[in-house]
Coordinates of C-alpha atoms and ligand atoms in Angstrom, one line a residue:
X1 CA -15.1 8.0 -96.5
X2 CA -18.6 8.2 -98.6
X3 CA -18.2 6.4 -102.1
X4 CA -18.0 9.1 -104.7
X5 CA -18.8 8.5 -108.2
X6 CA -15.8 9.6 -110.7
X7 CA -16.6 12.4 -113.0
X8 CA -14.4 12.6 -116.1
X9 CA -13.4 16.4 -115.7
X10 CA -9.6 15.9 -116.4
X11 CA -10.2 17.1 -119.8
X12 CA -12.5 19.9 -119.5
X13 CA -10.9 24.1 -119.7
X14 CA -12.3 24.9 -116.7
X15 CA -10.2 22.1 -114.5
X16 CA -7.1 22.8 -115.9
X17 CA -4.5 25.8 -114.8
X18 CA -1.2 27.1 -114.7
X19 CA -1.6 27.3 -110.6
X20 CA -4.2 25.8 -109.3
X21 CA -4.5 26.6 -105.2
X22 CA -6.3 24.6 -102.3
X23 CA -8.0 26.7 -100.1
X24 CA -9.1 30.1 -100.3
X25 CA -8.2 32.3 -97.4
X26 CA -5.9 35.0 -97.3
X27 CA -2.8 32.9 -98.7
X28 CA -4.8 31.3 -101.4
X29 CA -6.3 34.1 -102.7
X30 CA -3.4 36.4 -102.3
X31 CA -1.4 33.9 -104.3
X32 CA -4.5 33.5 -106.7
X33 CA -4.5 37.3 -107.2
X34 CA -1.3 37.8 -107.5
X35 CA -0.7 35.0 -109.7
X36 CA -3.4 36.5 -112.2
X37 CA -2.0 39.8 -112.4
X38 CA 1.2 38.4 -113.8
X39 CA -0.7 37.0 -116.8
X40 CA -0.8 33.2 -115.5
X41 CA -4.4 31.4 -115.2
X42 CA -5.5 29.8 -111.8
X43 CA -8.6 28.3 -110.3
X44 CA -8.5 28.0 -106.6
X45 CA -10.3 25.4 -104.6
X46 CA -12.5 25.9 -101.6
X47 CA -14.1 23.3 -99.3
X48 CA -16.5 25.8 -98.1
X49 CA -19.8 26.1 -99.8
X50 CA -21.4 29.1 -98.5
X51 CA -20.6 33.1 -100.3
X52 CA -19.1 33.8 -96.7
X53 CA -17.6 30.6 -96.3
X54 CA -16.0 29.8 -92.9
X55 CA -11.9 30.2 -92.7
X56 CA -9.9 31.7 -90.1
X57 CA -8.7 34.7 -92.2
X58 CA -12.4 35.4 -92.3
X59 CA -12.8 35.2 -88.7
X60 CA -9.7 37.1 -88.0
X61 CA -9.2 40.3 -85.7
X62 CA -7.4 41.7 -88.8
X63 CA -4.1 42.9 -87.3
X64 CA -1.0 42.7 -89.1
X65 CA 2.1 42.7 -87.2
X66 CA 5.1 40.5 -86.8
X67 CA 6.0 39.3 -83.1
X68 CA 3.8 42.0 -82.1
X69 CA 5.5 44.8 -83.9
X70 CA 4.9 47.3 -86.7
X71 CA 4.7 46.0 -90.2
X72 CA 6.9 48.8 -91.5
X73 CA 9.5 48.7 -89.2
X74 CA 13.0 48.1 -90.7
X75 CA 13.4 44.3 -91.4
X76 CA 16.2 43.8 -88.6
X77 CA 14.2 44.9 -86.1
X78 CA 11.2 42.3 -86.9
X79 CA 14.5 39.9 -87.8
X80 CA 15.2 40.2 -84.2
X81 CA 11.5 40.3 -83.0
X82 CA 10.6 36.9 -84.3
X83 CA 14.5 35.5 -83.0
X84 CA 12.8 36.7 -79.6
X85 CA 9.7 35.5 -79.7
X86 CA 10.6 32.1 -80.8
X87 CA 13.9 31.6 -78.5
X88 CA 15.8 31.7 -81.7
X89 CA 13.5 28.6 -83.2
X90 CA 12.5 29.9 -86.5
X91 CA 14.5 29.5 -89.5
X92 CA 16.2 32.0 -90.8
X93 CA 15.7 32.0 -94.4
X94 CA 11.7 32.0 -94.1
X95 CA 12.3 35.0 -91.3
X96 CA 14.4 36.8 -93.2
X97 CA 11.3 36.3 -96.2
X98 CA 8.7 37.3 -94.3
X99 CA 10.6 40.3 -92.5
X100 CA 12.0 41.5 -95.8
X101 CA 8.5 41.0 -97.8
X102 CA 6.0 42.1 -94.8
X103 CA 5.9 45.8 -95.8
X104 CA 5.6 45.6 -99.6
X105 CA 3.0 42.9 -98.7
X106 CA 0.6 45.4 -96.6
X107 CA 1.0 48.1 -99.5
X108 CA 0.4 45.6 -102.1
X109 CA -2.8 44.2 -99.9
X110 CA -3.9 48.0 -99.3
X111 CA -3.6 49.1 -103.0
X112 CA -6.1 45.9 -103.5
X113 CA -9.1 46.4 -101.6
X114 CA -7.7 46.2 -98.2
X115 CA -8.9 49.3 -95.5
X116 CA -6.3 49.1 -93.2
X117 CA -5.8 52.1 -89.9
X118 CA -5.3 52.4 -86.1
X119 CA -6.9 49.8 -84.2
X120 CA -5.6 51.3 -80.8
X121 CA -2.9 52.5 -78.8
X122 CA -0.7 49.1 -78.6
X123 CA 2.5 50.1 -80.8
X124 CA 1.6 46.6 -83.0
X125 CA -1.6 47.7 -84.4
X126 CA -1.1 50.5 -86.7
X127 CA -2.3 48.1 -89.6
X128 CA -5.3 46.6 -89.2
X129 CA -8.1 45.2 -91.2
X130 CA -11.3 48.5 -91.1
X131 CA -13.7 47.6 -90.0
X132 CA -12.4 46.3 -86.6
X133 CA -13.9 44.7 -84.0
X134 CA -11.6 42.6 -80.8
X135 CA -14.0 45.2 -78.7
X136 CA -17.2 42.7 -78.5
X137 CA -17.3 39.0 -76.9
X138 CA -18.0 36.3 -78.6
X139 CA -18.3 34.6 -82.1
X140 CA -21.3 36.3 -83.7
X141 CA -20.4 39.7 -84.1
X142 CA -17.3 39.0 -84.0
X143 CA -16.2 38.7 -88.1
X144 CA -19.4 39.6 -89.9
X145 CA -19.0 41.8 -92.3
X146 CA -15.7 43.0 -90.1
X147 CA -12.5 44.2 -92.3
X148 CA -11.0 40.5 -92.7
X149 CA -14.9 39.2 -94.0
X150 CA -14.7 42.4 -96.4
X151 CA -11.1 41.8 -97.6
X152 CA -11.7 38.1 -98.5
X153 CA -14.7 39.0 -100.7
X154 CA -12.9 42.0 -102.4
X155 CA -10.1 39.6 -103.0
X156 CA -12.4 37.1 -104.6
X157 CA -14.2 39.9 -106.7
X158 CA -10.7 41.0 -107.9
X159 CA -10.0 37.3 -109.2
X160 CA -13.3 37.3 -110.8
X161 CA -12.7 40.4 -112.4
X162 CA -9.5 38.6 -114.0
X163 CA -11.0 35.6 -115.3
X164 CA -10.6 33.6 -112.8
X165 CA -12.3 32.1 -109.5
X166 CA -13.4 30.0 -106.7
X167 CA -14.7 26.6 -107.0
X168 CA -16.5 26.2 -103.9
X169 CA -17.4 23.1 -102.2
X170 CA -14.2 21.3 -103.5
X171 CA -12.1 19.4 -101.1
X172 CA -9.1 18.5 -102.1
X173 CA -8.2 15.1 -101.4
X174 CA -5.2 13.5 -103.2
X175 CA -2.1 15.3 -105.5
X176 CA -1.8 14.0 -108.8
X177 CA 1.9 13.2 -109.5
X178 CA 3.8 12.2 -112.8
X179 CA 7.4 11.3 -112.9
X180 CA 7.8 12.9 -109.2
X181 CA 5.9 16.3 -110.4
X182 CA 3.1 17.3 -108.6
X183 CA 1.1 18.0 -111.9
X184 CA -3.0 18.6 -110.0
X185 CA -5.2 17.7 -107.6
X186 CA -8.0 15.3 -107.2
X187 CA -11.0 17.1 -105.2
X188 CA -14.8 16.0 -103.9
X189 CA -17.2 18.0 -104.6
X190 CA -21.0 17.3 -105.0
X191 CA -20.0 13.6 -104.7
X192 CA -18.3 13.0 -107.5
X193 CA -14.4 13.2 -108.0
X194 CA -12.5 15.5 -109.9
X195 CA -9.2 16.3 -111.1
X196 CA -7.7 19.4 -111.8
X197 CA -4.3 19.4 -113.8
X198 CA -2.0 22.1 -113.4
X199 CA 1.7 23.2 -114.0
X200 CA 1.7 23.9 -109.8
X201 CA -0.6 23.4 -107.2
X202 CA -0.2 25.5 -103.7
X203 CA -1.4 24.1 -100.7
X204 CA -3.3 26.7 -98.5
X205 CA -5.7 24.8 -96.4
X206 CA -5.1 26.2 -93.2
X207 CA -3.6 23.5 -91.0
X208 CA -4.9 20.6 -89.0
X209 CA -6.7 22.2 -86.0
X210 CA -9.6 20.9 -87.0
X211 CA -8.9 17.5 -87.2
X212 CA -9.3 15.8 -83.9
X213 CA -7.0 12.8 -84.9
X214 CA -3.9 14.6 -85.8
X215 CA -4.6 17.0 -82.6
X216 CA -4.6 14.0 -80.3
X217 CA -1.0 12.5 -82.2
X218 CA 0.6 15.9 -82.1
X219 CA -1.0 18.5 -79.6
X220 CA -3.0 17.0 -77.0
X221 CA -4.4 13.7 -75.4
X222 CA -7.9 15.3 -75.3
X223 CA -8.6 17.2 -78.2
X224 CA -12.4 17.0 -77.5
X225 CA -11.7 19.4 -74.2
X226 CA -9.9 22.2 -76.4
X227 CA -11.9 25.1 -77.7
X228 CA -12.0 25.3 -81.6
X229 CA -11.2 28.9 -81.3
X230 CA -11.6 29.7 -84.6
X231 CA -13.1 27.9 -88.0
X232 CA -11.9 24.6 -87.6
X233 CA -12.0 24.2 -91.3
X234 CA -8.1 23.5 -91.1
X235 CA -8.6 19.4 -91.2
X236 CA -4.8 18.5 -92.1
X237 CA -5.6 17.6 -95.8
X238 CA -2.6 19.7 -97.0
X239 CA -0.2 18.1 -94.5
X240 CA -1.4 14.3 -95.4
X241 CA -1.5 15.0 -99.3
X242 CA 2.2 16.2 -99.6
X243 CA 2.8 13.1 -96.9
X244 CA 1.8 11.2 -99.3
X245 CA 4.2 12.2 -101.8
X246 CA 7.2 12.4 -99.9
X247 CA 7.4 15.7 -97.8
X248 CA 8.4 16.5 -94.8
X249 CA 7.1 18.1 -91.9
X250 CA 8.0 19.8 -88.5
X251 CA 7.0 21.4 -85.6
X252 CA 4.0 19.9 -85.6
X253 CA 3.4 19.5 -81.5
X254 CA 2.7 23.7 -81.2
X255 CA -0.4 26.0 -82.4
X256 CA -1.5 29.7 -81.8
X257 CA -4.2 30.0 -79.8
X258 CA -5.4 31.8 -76.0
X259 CA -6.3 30.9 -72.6
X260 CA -10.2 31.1 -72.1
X261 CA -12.7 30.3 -69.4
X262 CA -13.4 26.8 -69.3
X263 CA -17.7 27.7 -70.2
X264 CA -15.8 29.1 -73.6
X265 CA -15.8 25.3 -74.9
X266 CA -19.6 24.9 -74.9
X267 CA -20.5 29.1 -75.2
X268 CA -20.0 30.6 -78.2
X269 CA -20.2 34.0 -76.7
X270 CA -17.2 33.5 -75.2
X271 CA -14.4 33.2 -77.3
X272 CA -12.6 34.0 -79.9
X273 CA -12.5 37.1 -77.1
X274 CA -11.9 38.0 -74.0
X275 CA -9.3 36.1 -73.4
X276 CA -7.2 35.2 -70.2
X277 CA -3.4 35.2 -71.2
X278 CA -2.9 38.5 -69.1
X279 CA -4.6 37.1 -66.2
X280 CA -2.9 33.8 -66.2
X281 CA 0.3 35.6 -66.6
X282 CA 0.1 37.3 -63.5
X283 CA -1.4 34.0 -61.7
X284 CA -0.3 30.9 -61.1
X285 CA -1.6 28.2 -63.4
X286 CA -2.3 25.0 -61.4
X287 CA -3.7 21.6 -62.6
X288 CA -6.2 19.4 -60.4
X289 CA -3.5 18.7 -57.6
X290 CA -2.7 22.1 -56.9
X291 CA 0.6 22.2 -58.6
X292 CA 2.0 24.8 -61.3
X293 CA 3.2 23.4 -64.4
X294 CA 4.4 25.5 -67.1
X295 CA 6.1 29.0 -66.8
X296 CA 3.4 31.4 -66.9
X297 CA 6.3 34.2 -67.8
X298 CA 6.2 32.8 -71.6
X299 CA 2.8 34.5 -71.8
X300 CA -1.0 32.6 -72.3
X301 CA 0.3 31.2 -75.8
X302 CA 2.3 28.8 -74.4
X303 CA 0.0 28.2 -71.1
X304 CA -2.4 27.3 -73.9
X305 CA -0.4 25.1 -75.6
X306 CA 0.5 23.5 -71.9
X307 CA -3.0 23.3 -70.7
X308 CA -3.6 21.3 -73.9
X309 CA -0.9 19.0 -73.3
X310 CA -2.0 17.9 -69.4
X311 CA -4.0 14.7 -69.4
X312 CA -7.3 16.3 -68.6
X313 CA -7.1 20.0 -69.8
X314 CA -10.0 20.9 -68.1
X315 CA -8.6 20.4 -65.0
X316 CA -6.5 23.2 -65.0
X317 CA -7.0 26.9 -63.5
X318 CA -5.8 30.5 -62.8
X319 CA -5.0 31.0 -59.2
X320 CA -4.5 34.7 -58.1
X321 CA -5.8 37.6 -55.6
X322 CA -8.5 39.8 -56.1
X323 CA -6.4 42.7 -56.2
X324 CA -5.1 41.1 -59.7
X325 CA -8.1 40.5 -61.3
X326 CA -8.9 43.6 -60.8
X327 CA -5.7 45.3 -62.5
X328 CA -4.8 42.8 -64.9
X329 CA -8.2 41.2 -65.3
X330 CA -9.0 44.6 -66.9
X331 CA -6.6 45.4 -69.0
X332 CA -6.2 44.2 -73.0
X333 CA -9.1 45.1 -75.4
X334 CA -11.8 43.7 -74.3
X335 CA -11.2 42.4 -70.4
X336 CA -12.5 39.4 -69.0
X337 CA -13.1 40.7 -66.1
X338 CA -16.2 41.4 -66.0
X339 CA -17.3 40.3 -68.8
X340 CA -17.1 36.5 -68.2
X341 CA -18.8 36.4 -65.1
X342 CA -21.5 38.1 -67.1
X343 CA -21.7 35.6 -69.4
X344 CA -22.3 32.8 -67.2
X345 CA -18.4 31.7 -66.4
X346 CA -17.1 30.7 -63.4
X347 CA -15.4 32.5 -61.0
X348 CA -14.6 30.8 -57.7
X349 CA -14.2 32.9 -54.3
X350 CA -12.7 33.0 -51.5
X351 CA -11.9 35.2 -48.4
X352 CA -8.6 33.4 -47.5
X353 CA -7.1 29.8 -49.5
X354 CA -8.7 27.4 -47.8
X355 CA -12.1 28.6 -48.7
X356 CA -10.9 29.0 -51.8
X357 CA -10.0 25.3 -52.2
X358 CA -12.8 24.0 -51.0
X359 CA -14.9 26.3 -53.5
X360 CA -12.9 25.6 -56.1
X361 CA -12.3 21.7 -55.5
X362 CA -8.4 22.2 -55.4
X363 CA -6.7 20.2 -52.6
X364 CA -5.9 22.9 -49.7
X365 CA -2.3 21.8 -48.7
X366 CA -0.9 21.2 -51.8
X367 CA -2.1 24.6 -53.2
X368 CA -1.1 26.4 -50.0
X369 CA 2.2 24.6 -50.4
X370 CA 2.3 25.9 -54.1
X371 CA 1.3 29.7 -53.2
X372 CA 4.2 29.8 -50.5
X373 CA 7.2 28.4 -52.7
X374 CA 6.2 30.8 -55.9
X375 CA 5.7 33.6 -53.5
X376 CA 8.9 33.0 -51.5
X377 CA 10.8 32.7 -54.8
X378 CA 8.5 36.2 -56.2
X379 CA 10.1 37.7 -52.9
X380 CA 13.6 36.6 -53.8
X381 CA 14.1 37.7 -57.2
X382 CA 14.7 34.4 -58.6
X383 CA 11.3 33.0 -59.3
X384 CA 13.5 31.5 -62.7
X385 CA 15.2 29.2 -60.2
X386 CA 12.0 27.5 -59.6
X387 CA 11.6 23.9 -60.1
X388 CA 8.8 24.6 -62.7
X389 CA 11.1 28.3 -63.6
X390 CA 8.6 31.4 -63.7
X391 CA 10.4 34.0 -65.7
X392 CA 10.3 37.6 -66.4
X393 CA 9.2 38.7 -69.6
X394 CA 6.8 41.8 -69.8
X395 CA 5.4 41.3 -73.1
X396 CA 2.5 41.9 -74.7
X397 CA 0.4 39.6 -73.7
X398 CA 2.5 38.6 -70.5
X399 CA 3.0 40.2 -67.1
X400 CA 6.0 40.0 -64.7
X401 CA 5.4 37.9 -61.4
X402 CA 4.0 39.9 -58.4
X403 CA 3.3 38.0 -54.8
X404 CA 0.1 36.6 -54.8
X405 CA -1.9 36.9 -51.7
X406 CA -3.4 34.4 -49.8
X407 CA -6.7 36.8 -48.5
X408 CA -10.0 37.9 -51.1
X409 CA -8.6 35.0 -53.8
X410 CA -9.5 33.7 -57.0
X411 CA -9.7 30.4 -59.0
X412 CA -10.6 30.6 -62.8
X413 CA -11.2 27.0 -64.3
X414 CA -9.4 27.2 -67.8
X415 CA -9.5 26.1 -71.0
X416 CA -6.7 26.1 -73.9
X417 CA -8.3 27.8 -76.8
X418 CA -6.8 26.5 -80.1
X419 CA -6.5 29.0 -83.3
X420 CA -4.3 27.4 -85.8
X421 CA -1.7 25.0 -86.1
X422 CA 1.9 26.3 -86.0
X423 CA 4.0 23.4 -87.4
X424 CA 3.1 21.6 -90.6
X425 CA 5.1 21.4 -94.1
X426 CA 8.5 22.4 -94.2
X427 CA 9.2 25.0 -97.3
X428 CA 11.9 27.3 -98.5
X429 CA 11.6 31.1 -98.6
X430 CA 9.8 30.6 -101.6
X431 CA 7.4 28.9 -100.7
X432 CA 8.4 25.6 -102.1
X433 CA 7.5 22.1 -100.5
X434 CA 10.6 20.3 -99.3
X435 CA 11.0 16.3 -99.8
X436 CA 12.1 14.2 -97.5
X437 CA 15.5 14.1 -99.7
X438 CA 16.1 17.5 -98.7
X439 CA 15.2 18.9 -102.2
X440 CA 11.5 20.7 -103.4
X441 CA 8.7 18.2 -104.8
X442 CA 8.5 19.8 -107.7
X443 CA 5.3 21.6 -108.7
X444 CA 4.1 21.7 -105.3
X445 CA 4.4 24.8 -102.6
X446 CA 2.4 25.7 -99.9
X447 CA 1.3 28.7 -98.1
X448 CA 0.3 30.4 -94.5
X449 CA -0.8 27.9 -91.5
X450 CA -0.1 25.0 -93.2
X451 CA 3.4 25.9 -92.6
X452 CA 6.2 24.8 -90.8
X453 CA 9.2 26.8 -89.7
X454 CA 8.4 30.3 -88.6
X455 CA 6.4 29.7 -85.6
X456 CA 6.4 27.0 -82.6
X457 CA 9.3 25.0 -80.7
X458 CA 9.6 25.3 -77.0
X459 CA 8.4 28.6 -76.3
X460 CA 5.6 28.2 -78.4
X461 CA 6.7 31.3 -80.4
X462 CA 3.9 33.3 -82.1
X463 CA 4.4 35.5 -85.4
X464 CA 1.4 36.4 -86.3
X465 CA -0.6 34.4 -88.7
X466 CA -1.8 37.3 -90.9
X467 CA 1.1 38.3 -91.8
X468 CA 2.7 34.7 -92.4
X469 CA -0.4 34.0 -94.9
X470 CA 0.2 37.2 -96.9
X471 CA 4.1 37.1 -97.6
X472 CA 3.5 33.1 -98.4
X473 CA 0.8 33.8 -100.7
X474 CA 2.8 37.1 -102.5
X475 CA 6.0 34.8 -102.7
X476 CA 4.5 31.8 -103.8
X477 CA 2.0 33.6 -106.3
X478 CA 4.9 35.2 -107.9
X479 CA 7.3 32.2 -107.9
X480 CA 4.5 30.1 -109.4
X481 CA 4.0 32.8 -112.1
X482 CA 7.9 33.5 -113.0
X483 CA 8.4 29.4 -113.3
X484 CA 5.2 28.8 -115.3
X485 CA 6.2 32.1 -117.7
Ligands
LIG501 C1 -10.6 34.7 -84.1 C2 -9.3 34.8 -84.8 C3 -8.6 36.0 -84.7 C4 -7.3 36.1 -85.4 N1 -6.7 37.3 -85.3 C5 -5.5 37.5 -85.9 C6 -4.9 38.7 -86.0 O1 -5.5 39.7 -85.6 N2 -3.7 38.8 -86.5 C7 -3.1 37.7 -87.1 O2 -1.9 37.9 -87.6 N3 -3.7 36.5 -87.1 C8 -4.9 36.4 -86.6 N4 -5.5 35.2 -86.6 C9 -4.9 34.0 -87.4 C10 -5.1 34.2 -88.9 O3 -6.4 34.4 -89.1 C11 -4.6 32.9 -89.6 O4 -3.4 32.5 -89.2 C12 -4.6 33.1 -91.1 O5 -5.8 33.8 -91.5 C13 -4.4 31.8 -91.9 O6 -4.6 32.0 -93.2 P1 -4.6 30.8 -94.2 O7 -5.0 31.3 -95.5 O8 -3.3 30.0 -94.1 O9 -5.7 29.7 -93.7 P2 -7.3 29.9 -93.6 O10 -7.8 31.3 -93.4 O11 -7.7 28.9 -92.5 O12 -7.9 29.3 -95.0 C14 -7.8 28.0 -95.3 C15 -8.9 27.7 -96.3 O13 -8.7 26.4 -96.8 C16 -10.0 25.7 -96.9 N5 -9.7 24.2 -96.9 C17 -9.3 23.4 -95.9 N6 -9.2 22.2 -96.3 C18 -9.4 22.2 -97.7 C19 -9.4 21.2 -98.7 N7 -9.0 19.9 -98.5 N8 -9.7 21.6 -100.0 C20 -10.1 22.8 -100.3 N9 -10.2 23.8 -99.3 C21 -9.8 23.5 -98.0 C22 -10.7 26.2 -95.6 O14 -12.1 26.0 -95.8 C23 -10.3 27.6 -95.6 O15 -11.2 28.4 -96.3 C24 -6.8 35.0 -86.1 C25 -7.5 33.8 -86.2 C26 -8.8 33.7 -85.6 C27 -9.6 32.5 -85.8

């Protein structure tokens, strides 16, 4: 860490709030504008320096649903949603928070600056963030001036037009406690340290993602060979500051991400989109000796989060006919097939397997071997029964298993595209940091991916991270105002 001279700003009006937030995507400043509408005063705190700052809210497709479902649909239907999506692993009070809040959160977001319409025929994306894009590949169209970019600066013109407002180029880097009350937060910012005192402080930072070190403990042995498939600004500061004063985490071993060509780690025209989870849905997903290991049936978040975890991600690919690519290679929004081929990616050929295998650098027997169990077991019915199970889910993002032939085939090299973090600092459903005594620090919540609790365990269970960042910021800007009034 650089030496940073100490600047004496403890005492100064502007560093000093009722609530003062860390991190200003859509949780932090839905929780700052929130907060000031209820009459309390809050600065929020921004690591990013630039007027369109980096953050993954910015960079977001804009869609808000809830395990792929309508906002507004009645709360025990999304209760139900998110118990299927994470194999009953969320926790039921922050579920039943988010599936009771979601739909006053939209209206509230719509009656303050968010456009939000029809983003296409899939049942989950009547509410999305105008204008939309998911239709182009790669990063730089992508989010500029797109609905999430606009939203975050309305929201930030909104807090300006209370009073209050971003301090930009402040990282947060310690909480300031007194008597076990988290009572501020020490920041850098133009080298010198400052603290900011508050009656709360909300942790919305984003998650760890982007810090290479906690990737490698929790996520995978080669974080270097993921794709940053999003920001990265989510460095774990949150998660080690409230560490640091006795909270308690979980979950921590999951994130939200995609599958993606393996030229998306050094192209930036290739990801956030297209993505592969369809096509390595219907495949098989095999690593460098031909072998399958993970159950492509639990859809291309979880065969991301198990490419990550194999020893040498990179060695890992789609294996299916041509007939496939063709169908489901060309479905979803914007289709990787053709679209990575035309941007450089590799796709390997091959008129019958053992061409393939040579092409593609896959040992022949082994994947032959492979093809023929999954197949016979496709054939049977029972592909569950399966020593690495493939089961039948038609989801979203998933496909059920059809027989793979062995003529025209395909090899895809992958990568695991990592979004955001799923585990992190375990709350209540109102947002409030739990201690490792089992009771809230108090003074100290936190907010959206820095979250533990809705999203992750073994199935890799995805939400939806828009939708998780507004109820936390709504619930945790009002519980900060009603305890501070
Ligand atoms: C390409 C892409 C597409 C997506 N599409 C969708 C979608 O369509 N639907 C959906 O539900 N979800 C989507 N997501 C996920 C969603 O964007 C995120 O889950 C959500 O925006 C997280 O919001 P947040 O406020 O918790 O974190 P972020 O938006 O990551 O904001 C955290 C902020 O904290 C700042 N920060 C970090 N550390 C510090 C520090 N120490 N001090 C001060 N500031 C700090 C960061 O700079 C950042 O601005 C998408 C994400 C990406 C990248």
């Amino acid at each position: 860490m650089n030496s940073v001279a100490t600047s004496d700003t403890a005492g100064n009006a502007e560093n000093q709030a009722d609530l003062v937030i860390v991190g200003a995507g859509l949780a932090g400043l839905t929780a700052a504008v929130r907060a000031a509408e209820l009459g309390i005063t809050v600065v929020v705190l921004e690591a990013g320096r630039e007027t369109t700052y980096a953050a993954n809210s910015r960079y977001s497709g804009g869609v808000f649903h809830i395990a792929f479902q309508d906002v507004h649909a009645p709360p025990q239907t999304l209760t139900a949603a998110v118990a299927q999506a994470t194999a009953g692993y969320a926790d039921t009070a922050l579920t039943e928070a988010l599936t009771g809040n979601i739909s006053r959160a939209v209206r509230w977001l719509a009656d303050h600056g968010a456009t939000l319409g029809t983003g296409g025929d899939l049942g989950f994306m009547k509410n999305m963030l105008y204008p939309y894009s998911l239709r182009e590949p790669g990063l730089a169209t992508h989010w500029p001036d797109k609905g999430a970019d606009r939203l975050l600066t309305e929201l930030e013109r909104r807090l300006n037009a209370a009073g209050a407002g971003i301090v930009r180029g402040a990282r947060a880097i310690s909480l300031a406690m007194r008597n076990g009350r988290c009572e501020g937060v020490a920041v850098h910012r133009d080298g010198c340290l400052e603290t900011y005192s508050a009656s709360a402080v909300l942790l919305a930072d984003g998650g760890f993602q982007g810090n290479p070190n906690m990737v490698r403990r929790y996520i995978s042995p080669m974080p270097e060979s993921l794709c940053q498939r999003g920001a990265g600004t989510g460095l774990g500061d949150g998660i080690r500051m409230a560490l640091q004063v006795g909270a308690q985490v979980a979950g921590m071993d999951r994130f939200y991400g995609h599958v993606q060509c393996d030229a998306a780690l050094s192209d930036d025209r290739l990801w956030p989109y297209p993505i592969l989870d369809i096509v390595a849905s219907a495949a098989i997903v095999v690593d460098s000796t031909g072998r399958r290991f993970t159950d492509e049936g639990l859809g291309g978040v979880s065969i991301a989060n198990a490419i990550a975890r194999q020893d040498d991600p990179l060695a890992t690919f789609a294996v299916l006919d041509e007939k496939l690519w063709e169908s489901c290679g060309k479905q979803f929004l914007l289709p990787p097939n053709p679209t990575i081929e035309e941007h450089g990616a590799t796709v390997h050929r091959g008129a019958d397997l053992s061409t393939l295998a040579a092409r593609s650098g896959l040992p022949a027997d082994s994947l032959a071997s492979t093809l023929e169990t999954y197949n016979q077991a496709v054939r049977s019915g029972d592909p569950a029964a399966l020593d690495v199970p493939r089961t039948s889910r038609d989801s979203t993002l998933g496909r059920l298993p059809e027989v793979i032939s062995t003529r025209d085939m395909v090899a895809i090299p992958l990568c695991a595209g990592i979004t955001y973090t799923m585990g992190g600092l375990v709350i209540d459903d109102r947002c409030r940091v739990i201690g490792r005594d089992g009771r809230p620090i108090p003074g100290l919540s936190a907010a959206g991916a820095t979250t533990a609790g809705l999203e992750g365990g073994p199935a890799s269970g995805y939400v939806g991270g828009l939708a998780k960042a507004l109820v936390h910021g709504l619930v945790a800007g009002e519980d900060a105002a009603g305890r501070v009034r």
